[in-house]
Coordinates of C-alpha atoms in Angstrom, one line a residue:
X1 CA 0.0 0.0 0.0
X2 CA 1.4 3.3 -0.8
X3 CA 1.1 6.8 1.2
X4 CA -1.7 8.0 -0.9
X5 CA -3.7 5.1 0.0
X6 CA -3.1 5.2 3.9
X7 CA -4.1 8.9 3.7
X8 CA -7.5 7.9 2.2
X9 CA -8.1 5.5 5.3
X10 CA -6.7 8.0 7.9
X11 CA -8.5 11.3 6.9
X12 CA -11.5 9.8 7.7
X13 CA -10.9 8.1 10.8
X14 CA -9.0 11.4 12.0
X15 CA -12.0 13.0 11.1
X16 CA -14.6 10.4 12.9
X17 CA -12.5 10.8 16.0
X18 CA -12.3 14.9 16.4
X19 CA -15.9 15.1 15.9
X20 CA -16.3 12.5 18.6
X21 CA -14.0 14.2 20.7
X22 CA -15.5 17.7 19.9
X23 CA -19.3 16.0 20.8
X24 CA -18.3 15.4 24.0
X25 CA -16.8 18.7 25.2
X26 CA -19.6 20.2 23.6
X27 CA -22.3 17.9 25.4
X28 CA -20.2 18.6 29.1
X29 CA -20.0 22.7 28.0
X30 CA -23.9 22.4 27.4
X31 CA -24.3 20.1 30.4
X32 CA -22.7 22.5 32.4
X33 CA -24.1 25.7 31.5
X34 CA -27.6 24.0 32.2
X35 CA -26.4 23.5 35.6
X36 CA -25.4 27.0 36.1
X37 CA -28.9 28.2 34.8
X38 CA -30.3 26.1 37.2
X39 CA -28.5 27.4 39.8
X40 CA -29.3 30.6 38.7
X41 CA -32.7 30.2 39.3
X42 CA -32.5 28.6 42.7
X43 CA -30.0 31.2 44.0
X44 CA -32.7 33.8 42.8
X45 CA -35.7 32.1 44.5
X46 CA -33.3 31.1 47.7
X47 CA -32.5 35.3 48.0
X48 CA -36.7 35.8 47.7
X49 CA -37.1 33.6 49.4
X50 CA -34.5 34.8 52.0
X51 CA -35.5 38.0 52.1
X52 CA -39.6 37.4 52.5
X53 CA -38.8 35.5 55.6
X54 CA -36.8 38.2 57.3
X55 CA -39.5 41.1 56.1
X56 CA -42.3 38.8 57.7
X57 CA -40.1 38.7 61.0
X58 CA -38.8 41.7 61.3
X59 CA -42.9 43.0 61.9
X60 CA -43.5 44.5 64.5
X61 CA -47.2 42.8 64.9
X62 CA -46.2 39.5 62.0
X63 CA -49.5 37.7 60.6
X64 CA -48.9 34.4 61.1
X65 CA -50.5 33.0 58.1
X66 CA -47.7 35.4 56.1
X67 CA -44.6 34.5 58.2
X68 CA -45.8 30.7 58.1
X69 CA -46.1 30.6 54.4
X70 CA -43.0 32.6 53.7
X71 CA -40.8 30.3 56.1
X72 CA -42.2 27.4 54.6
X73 CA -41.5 28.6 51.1
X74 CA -37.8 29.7 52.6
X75 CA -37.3 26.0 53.8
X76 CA -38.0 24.4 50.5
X77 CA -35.5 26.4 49.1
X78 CA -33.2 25.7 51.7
X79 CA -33.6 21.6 50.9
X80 CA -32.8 22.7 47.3
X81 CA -29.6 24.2 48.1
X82 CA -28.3 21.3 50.3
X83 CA -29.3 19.0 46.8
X84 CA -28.2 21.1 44.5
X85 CA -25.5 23.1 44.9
X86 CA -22.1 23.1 45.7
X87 CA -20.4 23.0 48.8
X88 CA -19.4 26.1 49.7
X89 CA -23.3 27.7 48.6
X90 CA -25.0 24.7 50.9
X91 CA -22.3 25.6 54.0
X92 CA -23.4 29.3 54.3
X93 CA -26.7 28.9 53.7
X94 CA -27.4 26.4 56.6
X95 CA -25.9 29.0 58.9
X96 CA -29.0 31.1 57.9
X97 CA -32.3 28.9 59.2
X98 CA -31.2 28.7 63.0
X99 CA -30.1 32.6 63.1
X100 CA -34.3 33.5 61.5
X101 CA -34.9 31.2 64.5
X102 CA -33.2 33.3 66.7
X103 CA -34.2 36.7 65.2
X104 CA -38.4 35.7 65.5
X105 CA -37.7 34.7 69.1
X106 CA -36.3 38.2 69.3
X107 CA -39.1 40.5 67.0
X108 CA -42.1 38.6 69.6
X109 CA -45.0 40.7 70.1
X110 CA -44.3 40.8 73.8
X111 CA -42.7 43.8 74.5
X112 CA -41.7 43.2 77.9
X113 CA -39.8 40.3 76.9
X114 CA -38.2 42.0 74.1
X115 CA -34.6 42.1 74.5
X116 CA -33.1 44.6 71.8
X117 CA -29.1 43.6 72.2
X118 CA -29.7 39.8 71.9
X119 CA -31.8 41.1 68.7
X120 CA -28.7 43.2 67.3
X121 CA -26.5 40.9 68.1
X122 CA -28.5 38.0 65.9
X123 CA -29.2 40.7 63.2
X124 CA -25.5 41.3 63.1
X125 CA -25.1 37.8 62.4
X126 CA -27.5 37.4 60.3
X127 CA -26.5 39.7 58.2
X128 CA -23.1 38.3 58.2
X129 CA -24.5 35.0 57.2
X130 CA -26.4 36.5 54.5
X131 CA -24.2 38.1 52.9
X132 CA -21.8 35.2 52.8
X133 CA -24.4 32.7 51.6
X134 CA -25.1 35.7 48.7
X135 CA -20.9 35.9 47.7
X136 CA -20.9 32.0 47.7
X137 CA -24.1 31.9 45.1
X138 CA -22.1 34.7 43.1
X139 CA -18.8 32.6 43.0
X140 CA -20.5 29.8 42.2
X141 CA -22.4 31.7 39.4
X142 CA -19.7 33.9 37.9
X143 CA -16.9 32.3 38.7
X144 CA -14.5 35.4 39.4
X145 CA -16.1 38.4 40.7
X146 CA -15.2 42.0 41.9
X147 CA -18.1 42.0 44.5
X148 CA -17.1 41.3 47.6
X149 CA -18.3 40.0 51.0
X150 CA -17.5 43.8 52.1
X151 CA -19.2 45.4 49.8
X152 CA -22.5 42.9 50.3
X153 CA -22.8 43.9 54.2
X154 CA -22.6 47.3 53.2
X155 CA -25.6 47.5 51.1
X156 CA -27.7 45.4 53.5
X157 CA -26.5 48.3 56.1
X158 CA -27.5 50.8 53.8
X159 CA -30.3 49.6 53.3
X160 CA -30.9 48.7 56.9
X161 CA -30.5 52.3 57.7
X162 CA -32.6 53.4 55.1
X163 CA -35.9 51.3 56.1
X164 CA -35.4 53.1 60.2
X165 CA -35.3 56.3 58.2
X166 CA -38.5 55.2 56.4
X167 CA -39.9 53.5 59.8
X168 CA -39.4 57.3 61.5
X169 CA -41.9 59.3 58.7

């Protein structure tokens, strides 16, 4: 067999084999990005979620009915984090049920039990917690990012400050 001949046999079989290759990476590029979308959407319902929950406690007369059903949505999303998403997402978000626990025993409707520095100090942690379990979901969705854990408790502080503002009108 000459050159001319082997060339006609391996072209082709070079050529089955890269588009084999090149259908794989593909399907694991595609596989993953569907992940991330996923997780896209859970982080964004986990933050609602999140942030519903702490509204409904933070009350200073809660309905019930409102708190229960937002909690309730909060700790579905909570049991799709722990399934679904990585590590270091699932770590700070556990943090985050016991410290709402905390906070509604602290924002009861019985003022004379109310003890405002065990509150601060749970909303300081809280907030801490929250803002970590944010930064992981942005790591885990972007990758590289220039927001920081810093500049995510600074918001929620601005924020916080803002809504007392509101509160004295």
């Amino acid at each position: 067999m000459t050159v001319a001949n082997w060339i006609v046999i391996i072209v082709p079989i070079i050529g089955v084999v890269g588009a084999a290759i090149l259908y794989i990476v593909q399907k694991h590029i595609d596989r993953e990005t569907e992940v991330r979308r996923e997780r896209r959407q859970l982080y964004r319902s986990a933050a609602v979620a999140l942030e519903r929950s702490f509204q409904e406690i933070k009350k200073d007369k809660a309905d019930a009915e409102m708190l229960q059903r937002a909690l309730f949505e909060f700790e579905q999303v909570v049991a799709e984090i722990q399934v679904s998403a990585p590590d270091s997402v699932a770590e700070a978000w556990m943090k985050i049920p016991s410290l709402l626990l905390l906070l509604s025993w602290g924002s009861g409707n019985d003022p004379e039990n109310y003890d405002f520095q065990s509150f601060e100090m749970h909303l300081k942690a809280f907030n801490s917690a929250r803002a970590e379990a944010l930064n992981q979901m942005r790591r885990d969705t972007f990758g590289d990012t220039r927001i920081t854990l810093n500049i995510i408790m600074e918001a929620f502080a601005a924020l916080g400050k803002v809504q007392q503002h509101l509160l004295r009108l």
